[in-house]
PDB file of C-alpha atoms in Angstrom:
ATOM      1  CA  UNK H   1     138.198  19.436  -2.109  1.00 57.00           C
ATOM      2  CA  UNK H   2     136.162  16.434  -2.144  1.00 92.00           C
ATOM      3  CA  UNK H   3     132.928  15.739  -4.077  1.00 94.00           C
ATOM      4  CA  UNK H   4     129.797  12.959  -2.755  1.00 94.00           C
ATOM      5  CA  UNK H   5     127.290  12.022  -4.695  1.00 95.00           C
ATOM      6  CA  UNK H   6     123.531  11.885  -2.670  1.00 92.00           C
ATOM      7  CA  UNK H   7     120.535  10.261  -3.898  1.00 89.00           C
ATOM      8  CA  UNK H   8     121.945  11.549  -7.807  1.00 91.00           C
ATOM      9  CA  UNK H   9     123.216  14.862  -6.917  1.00 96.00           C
ATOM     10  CA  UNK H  10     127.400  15.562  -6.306  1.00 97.00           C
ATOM     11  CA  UNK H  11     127.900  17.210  -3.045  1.00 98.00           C
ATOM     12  CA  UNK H  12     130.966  19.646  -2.536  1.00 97.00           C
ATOM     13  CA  UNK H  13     132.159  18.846   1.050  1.00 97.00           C
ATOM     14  CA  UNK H  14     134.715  19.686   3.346  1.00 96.00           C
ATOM     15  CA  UNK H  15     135.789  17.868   6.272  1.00 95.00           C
ATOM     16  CA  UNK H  16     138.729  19.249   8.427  1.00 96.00           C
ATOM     17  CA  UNK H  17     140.144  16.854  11.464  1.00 95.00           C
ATOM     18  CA  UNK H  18     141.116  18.128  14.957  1.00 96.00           C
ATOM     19  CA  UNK H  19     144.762  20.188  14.033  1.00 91.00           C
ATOM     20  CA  UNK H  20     146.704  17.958  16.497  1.00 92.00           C
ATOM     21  CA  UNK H  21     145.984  15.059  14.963  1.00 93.00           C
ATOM     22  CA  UNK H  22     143.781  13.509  18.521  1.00 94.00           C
ATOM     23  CA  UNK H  23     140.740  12.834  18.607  1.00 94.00           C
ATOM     24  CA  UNK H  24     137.695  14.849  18.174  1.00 95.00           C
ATOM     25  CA  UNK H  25     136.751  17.232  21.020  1.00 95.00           C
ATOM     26  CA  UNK H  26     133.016  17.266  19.493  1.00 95.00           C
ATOM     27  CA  UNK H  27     131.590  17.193  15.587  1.00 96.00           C
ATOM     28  CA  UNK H  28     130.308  20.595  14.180  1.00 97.00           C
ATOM     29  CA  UNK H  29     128.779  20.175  11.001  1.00 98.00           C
ATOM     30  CA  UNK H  30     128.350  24.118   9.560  1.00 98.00           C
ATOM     31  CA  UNK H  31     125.348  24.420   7.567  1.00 98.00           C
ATOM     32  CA  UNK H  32     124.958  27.819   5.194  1.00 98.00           C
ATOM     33  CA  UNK H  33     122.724  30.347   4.335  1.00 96.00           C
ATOM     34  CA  UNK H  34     120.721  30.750   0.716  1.00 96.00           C
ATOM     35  CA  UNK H  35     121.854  32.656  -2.688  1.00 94.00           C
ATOM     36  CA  UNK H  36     124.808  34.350  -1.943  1.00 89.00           C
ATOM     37  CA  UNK H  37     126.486  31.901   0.483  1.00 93.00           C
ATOM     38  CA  UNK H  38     128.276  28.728   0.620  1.00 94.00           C
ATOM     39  CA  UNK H  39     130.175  26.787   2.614  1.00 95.00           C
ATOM     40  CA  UNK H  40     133.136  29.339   2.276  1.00 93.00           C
ATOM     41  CA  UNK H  41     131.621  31.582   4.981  1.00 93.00           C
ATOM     42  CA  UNK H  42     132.223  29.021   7.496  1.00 95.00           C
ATOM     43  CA  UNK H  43     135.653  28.247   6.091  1.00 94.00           C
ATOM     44  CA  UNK H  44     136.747  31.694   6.612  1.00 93.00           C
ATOM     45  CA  UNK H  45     135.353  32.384   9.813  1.00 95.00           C
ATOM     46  CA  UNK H  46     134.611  29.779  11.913  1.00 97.00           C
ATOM     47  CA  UNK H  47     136.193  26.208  10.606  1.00 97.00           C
ATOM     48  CA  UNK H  48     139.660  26.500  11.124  1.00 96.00           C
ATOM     49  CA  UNK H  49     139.827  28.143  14.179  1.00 96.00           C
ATOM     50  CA  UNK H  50     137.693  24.926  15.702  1.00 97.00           C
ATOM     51  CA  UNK H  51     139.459  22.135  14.124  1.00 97.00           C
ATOM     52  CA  UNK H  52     142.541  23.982  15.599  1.00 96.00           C
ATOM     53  CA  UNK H  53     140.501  23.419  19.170  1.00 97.00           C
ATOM     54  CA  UNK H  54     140.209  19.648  18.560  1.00 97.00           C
ATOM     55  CA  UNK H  55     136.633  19.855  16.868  1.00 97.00           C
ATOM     56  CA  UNK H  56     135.792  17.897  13.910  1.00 96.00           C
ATOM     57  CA  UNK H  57     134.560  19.984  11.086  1.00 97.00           C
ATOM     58  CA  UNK H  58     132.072  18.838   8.707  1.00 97.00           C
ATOM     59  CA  UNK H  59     130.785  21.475   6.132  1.00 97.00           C
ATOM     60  CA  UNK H  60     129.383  21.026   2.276  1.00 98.00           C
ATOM     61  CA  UNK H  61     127.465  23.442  -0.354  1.00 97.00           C
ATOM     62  CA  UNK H  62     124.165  22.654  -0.111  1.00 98.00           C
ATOM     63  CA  UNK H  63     122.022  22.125  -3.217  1.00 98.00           C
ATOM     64  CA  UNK H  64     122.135  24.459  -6.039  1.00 97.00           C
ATOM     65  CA  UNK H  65     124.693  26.357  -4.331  1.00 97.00           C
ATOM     66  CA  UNK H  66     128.627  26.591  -4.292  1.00 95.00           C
ATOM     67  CA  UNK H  67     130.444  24.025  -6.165  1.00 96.00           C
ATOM     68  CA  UNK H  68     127.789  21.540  -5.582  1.00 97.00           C
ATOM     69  CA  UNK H  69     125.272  19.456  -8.518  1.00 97.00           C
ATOM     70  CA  UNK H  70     122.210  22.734  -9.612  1.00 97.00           C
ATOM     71  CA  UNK H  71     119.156  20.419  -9.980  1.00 97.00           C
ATOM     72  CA  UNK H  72     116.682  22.524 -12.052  1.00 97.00           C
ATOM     73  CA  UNK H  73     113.878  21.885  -9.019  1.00 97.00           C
ATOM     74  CA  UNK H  74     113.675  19.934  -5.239  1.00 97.00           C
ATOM     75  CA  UNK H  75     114.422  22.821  -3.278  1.00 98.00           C
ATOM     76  CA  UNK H  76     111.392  22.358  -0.574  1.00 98.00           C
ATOM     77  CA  UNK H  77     113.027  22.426   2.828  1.00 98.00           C
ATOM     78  CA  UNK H  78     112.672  18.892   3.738  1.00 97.00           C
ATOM     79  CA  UNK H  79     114.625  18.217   0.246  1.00 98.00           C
ATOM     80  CA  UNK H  80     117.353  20.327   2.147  1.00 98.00           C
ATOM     81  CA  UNK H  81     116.955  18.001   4.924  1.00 98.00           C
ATOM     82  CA  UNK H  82     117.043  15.058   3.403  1.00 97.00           C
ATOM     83  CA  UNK H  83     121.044  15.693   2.080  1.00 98.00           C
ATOM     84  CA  UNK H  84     121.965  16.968   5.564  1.00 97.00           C
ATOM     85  CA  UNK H  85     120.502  13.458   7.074  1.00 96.00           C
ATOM     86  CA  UNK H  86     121.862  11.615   4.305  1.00 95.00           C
ATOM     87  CA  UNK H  87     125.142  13.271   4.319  1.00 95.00           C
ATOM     88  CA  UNK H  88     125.538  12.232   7.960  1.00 95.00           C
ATOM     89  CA  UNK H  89     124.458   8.546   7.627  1.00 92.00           C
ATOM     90  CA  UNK H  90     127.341   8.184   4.969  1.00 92.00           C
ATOM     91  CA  UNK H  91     129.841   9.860   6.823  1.00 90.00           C
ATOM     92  CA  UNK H  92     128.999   8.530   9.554  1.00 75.00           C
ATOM     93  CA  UNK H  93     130.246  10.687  12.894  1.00 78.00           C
ATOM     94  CA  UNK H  94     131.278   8.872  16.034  1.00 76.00           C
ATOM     95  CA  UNK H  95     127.475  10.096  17.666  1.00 85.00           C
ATOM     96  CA  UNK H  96     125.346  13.176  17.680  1.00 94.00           C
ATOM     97  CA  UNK H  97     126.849  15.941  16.019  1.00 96.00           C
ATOM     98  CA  UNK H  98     126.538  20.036  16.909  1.00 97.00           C
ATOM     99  CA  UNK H  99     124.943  21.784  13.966  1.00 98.00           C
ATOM    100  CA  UNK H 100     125.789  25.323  13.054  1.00 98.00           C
ATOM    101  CA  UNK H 101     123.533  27.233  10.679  1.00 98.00           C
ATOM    102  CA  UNK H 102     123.568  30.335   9.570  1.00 98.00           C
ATOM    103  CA  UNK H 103     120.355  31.538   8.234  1.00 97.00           C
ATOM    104  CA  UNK H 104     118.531  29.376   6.124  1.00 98.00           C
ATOM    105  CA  UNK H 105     121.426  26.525   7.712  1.00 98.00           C
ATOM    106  CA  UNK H 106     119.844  26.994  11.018  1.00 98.00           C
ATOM    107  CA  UNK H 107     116.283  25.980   9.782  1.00 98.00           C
ATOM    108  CA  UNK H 108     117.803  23.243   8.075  1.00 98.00           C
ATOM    109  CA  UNK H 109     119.170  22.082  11.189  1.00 98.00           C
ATOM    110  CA  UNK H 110     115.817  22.456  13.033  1.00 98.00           C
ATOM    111  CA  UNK H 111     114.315  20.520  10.547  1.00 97.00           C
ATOM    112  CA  UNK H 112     116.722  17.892  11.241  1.00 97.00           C
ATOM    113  CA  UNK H 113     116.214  17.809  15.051  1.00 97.00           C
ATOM    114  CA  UNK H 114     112.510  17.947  14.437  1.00 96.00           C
ATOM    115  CA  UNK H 115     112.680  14.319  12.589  1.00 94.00           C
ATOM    116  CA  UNK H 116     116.214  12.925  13.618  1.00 94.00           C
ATOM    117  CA  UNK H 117     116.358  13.765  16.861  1.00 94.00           C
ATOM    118  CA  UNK H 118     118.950  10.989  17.816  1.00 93.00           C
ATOM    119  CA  UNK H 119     121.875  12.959  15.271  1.00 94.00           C
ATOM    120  CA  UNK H 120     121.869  16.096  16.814  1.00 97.00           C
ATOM    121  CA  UNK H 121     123.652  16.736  20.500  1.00 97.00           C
ATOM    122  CA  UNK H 122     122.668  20.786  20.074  1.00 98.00           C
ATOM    123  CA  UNK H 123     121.937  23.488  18.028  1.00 98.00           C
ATOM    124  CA  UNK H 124     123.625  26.639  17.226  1.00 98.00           C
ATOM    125  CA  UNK H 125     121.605  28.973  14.997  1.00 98.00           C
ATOM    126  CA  UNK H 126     122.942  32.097  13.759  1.00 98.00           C
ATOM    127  CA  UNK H 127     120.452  34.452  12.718  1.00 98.00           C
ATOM    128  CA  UNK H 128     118.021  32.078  11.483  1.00 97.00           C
ATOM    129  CA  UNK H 129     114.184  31.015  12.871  1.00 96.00           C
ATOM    130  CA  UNK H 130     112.259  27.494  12.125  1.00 97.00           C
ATOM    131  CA  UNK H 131     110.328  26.972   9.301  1.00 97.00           C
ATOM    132  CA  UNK H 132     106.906  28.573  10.247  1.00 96.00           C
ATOM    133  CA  UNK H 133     104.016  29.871   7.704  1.00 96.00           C
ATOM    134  CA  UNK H 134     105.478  33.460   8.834  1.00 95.00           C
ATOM    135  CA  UNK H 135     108.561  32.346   7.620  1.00 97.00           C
ATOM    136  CA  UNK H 136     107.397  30.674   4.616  1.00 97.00           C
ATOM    137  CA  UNK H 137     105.375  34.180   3.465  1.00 97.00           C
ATOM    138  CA  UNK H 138     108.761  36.352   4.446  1.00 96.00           C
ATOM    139  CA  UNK H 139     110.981  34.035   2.174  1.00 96.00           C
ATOM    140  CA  UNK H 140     108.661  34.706  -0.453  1.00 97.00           C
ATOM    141  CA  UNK H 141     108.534  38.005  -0.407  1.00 96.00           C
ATOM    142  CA  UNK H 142     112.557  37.634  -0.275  1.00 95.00           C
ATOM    143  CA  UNK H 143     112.836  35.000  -2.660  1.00 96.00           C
ATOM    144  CA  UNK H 144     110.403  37.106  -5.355  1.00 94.00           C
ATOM    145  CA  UNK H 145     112.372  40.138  -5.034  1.00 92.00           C
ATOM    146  CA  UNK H 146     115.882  38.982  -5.184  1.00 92.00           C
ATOM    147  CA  UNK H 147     114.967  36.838  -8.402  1.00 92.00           C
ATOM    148  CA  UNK H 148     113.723  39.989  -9.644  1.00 91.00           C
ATOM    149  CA  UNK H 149     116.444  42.290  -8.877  1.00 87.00           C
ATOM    150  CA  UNK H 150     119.476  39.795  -9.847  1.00 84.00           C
ATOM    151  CA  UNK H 151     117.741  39.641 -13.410  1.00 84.00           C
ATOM    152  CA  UNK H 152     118.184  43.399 -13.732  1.00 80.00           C
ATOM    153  CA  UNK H 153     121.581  44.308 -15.379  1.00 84.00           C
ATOM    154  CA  UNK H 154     121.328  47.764 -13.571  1.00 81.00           C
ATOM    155  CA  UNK H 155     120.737  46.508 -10.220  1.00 77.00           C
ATOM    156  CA  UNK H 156     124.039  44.350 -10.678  1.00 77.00           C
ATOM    157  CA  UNK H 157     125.570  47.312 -11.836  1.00 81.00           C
ATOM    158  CA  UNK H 158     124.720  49.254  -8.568  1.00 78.00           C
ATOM    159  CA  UNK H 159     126.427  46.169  -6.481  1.00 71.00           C
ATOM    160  CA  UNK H 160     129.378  46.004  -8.291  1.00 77.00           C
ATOM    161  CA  UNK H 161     130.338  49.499  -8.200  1.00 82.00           C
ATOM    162  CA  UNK H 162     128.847  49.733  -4.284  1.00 76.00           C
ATOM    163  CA  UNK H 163     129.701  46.570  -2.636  1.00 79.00           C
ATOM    164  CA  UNK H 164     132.390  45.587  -5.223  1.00 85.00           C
ATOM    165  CA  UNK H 165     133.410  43.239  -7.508  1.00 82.00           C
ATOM    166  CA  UNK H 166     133.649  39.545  -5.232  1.00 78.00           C
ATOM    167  CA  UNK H 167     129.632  40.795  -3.909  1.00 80.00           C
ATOM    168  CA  UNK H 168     128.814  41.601  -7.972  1.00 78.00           C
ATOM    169  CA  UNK H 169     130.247  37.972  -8.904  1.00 84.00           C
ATOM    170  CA  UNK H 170     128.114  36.035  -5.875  1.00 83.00           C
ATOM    171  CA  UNK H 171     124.748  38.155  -6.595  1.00 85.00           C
ATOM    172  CA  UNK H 172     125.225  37.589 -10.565  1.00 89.00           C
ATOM    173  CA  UNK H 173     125.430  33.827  -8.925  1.00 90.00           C
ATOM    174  CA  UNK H 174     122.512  33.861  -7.118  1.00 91.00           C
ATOM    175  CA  UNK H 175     120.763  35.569 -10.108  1.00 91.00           C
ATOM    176  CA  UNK H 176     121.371  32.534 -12.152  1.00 92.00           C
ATOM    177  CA  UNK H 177     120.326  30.118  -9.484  1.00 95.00           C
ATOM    178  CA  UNK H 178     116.972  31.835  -9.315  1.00 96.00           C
ATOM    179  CA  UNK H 179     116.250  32.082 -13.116  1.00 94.00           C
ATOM    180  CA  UNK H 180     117.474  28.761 -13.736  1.00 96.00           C
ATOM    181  CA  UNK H 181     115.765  26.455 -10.698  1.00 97.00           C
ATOM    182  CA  UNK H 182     112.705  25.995  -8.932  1.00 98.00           C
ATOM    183  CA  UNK H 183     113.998  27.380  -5.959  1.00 97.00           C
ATOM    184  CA  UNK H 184     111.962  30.797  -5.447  1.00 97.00           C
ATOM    185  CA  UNK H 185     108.885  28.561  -5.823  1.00 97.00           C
ATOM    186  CA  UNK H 186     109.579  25.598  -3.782  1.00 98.00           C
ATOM    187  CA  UNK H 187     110.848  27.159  -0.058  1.00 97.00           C
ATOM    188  CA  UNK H 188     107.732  29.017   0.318  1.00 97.00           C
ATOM    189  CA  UNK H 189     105.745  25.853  -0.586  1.00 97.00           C
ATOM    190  CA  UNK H 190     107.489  23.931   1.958  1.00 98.00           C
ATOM    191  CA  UNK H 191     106.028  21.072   4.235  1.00 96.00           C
ATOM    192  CA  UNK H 192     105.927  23.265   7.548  1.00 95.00           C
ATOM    193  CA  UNK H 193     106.335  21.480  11.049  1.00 93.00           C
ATOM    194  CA  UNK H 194     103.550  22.134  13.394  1.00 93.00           C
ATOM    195  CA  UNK H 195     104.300  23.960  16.579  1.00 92.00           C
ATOM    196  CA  UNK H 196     104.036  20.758  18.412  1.00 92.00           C
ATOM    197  CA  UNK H 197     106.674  19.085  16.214  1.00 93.00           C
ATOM    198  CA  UNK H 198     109.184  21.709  16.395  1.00 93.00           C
ATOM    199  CA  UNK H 199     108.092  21.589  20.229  1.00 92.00           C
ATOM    200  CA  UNK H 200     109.754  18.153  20.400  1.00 93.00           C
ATOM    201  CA  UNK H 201     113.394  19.260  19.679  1.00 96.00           C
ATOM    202  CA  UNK H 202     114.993  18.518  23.147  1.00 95.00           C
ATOM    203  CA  UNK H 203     118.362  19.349  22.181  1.00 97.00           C
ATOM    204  CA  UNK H 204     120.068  22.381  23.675  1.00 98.00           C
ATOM    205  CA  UNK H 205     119.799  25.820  20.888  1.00 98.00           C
ATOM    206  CA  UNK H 206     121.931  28.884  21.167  1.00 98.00           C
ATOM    207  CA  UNK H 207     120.035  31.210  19.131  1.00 98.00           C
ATOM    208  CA  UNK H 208     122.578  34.160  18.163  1.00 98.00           C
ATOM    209  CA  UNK H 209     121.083  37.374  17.019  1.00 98.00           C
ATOM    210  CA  UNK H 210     122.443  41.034  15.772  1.00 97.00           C
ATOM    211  CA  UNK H 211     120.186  43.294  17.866  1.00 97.00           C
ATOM    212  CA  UNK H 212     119.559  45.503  15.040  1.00 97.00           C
ATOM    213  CA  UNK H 213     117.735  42.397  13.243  1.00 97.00           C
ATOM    214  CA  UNK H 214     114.551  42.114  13.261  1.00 95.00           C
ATOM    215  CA  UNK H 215     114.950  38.299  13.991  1.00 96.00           C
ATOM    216  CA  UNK H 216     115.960  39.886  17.336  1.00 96.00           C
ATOM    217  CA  UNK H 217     112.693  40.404  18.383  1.00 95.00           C
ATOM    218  CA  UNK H 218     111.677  36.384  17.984  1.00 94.00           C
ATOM    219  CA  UNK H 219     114.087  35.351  20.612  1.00 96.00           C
ATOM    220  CA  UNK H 220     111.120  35.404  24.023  1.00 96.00           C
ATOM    221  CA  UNK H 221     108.832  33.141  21.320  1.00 95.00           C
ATOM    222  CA  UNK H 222     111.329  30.842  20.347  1.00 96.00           C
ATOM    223  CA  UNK H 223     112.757  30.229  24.012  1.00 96.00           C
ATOM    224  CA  UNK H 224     108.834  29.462  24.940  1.00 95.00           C
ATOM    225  CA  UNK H 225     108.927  27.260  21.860  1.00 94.00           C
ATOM    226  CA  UNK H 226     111.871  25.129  22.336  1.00 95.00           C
ATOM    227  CA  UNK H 227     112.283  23.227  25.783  1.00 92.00           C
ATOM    228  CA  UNK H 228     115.921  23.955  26.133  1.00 96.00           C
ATOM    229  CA  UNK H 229     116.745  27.427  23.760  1.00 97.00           C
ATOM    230  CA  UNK H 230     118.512  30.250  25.014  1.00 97.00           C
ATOM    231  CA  UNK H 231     119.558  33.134  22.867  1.00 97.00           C
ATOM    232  CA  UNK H 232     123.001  35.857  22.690  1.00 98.00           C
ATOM    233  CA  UNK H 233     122.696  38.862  20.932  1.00 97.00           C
ATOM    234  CA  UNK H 234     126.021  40.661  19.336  1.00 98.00           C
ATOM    235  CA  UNK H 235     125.284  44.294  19.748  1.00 97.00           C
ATOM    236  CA  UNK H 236     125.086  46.555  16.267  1.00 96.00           C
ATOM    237  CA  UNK H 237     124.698  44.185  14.147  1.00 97.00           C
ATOM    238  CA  UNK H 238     121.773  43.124  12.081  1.00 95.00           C
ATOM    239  CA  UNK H 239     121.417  40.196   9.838  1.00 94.00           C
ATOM    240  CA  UNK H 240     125.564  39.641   8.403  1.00 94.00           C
ATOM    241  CA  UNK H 241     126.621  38.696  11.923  1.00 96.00           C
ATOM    242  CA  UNK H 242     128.518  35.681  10.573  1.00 96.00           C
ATOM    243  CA  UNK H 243     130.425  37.701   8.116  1.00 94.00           C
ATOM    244  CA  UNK H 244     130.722  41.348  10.155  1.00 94.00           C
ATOM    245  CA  UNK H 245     131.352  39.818  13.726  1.00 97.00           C
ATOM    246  CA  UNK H 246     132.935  36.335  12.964  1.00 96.00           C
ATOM    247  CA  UNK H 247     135.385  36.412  16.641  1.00 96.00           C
ATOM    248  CA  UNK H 248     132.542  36.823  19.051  1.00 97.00           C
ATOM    249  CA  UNK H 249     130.712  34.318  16.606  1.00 97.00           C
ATOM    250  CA  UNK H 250     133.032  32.060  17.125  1.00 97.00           C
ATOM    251  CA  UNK H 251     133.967  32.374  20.616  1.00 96.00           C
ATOM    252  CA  UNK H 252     130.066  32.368  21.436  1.00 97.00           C
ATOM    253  CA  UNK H 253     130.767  28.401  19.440  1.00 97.00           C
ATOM    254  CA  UNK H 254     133.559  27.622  21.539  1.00 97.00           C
ATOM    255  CA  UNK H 255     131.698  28.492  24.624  1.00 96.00           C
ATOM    256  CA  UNK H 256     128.998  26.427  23.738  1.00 96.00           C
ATOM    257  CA  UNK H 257     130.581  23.205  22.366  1.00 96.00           C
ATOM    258  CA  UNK H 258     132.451  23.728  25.838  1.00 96.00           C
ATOM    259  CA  UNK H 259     129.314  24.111  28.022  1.00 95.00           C
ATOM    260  CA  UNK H 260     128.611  20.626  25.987  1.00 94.00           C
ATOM    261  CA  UNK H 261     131.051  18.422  27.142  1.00 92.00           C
ATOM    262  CA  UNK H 262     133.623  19.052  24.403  1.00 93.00           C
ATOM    263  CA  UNK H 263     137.039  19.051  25.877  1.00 94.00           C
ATOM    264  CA  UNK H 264     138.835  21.639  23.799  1.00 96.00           C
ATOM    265  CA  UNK H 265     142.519  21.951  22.883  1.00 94.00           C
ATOM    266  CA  UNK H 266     145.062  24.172  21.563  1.00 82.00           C
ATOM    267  CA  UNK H 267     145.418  28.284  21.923  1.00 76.00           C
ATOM    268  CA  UNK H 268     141.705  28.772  20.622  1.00 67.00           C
ATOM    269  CA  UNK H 269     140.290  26.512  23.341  1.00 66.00           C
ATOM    270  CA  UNK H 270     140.771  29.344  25.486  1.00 66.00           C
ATOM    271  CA  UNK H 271     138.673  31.703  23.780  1.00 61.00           C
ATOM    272  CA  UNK H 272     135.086  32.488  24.754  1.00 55.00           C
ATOM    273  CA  UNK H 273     135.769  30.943  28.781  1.00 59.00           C
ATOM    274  CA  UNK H 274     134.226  34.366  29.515  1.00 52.00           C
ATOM    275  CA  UNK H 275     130.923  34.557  27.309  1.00 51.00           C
ATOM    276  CA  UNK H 276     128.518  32.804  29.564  1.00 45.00           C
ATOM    277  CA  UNK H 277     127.219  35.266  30.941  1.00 42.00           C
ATOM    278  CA  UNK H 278     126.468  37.087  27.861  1.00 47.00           C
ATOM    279  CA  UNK H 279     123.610  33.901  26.915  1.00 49.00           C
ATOM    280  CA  UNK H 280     120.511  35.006  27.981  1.00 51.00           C
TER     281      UNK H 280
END
């Protein structure tokens, strides 16, 4: 575990070199979700499988979440943005980096490509959309509801005894983040990128979707959107695809950082050689 402090807040991040000791194949830096998530859904799914294929991994609780500093407000996306950018410029990667976001990660990183265009070589979002005034009125709808819900001791009870104990513990988490920060009331009121700026990201995007989301049905728009997006769809899943489907997940990553130039090693490097011809 290692801590970095940001502009006054401490930063829980993880960083986990190629497994052969060589040198990196590509840098992934694994951006998650709000609420409920952390950095440990990558660490369980996707980051030691690719350090063992020669990627460097690059992962950290963003703010107000896992084990990182819970500012009481700053929660507006490009506050979000601003530690990802300034997390890279201190840890400097040898060139662009691949980001992977999951949900609210991936419109992190397109926020990112939007205004640093030079630190990101691609873009792999998992379930997640740019920051859009559709989006912004959807996460506070979201945001509203869940801050309501989480304060209700029955609702908690309902989780716990359906979803279990480790669920109970991370919603009774997110419940406190809500009551005690600005958060519910500073995404919605986000600075929003014009089309025309998130028009701009050049980078390649692999937008993955379950095809019972109803991101799903965003995929034509954003491939007219972005210059270079295609998307992959994991069939029967809806919005948990990180967490419910994490092997074609990650073999849809491998395939990717390998369509990228990344020269993978080890037994995982052979996994996804096949998938190509599942990306739209």
């Amino acid at each position: 575990m290692a801590f970095l402090d940001l502009d006054g807040l401490r930063f829980h991040v993880q960083r986990l070199a190629p497994g052969d000791g060589g040198p990196p194949a590509a840098t992934a830096v694994l951006l998650h979700g709000l609420l409920t998530d952390s950095l440990a859904s990558h660490y369980f799914t996707l980051a030691p499988a690719l350090a063992a294929a020669g990627v460097e991994v690059l992962m950290y609780d963003q703010r107000g979440h896992g084990r990182s500093e819970r500012p009481a407000d700053g929660y507006r996306l490009d506050d979000f943005v601003d530690d990802l950018a300034g997390l890279l410029d201190r840890l400097a990667p040898d060139g662009p980096v691949q980001l992977v976001g999951n949900s609210f990660g991936g419109t992190v990183a397109y926020g990112l490509a939007a205004r640093r265009p030079d630190r990101v070589a691609g873009i792999l979002a998992i379930e997640s959309e740019p920051a859009s005034p559709a989006w912004a009125e959807k996460l506070d709808g979201i945001l509203r509801r869940a801050e309501a819900e989480l304060a209700d001791e029955s609702a908690l009870a309902w989780v716990a005894a359906e979803r279990g104990a480790h669920t109970a513990r991370l919603a009774r988490s997110a419940g406190r983040l809500l009551a005690g920060t600005s958060l519910a009331r500073d995404i919605p009121a986000s600075t929003l990128p014009t089309p025309a700026e998130l028009g701009t990201i050049g980078c390649p995007v692999l937008a993955v979707y379950g095809t019972e989301s109803d991101l799903a049905e965003q995929a034509a728009r954003l491939e007219a959107l972005l210059p270079r997006c295609r998307s992959a769809f994991v069939p029967g899943q809806e919005h948990s695809v990180l967490v419910e489907a994490p092997d074609t997940v990650l073999d849809l990553t491998l395939a990717w950082l390998r369509e990228h130039g990344a020269r993978l090693r080890g037994p995982a490097a052979r996994a996804g050689q096949d998938l190509h011809g599942s990306l739209r």
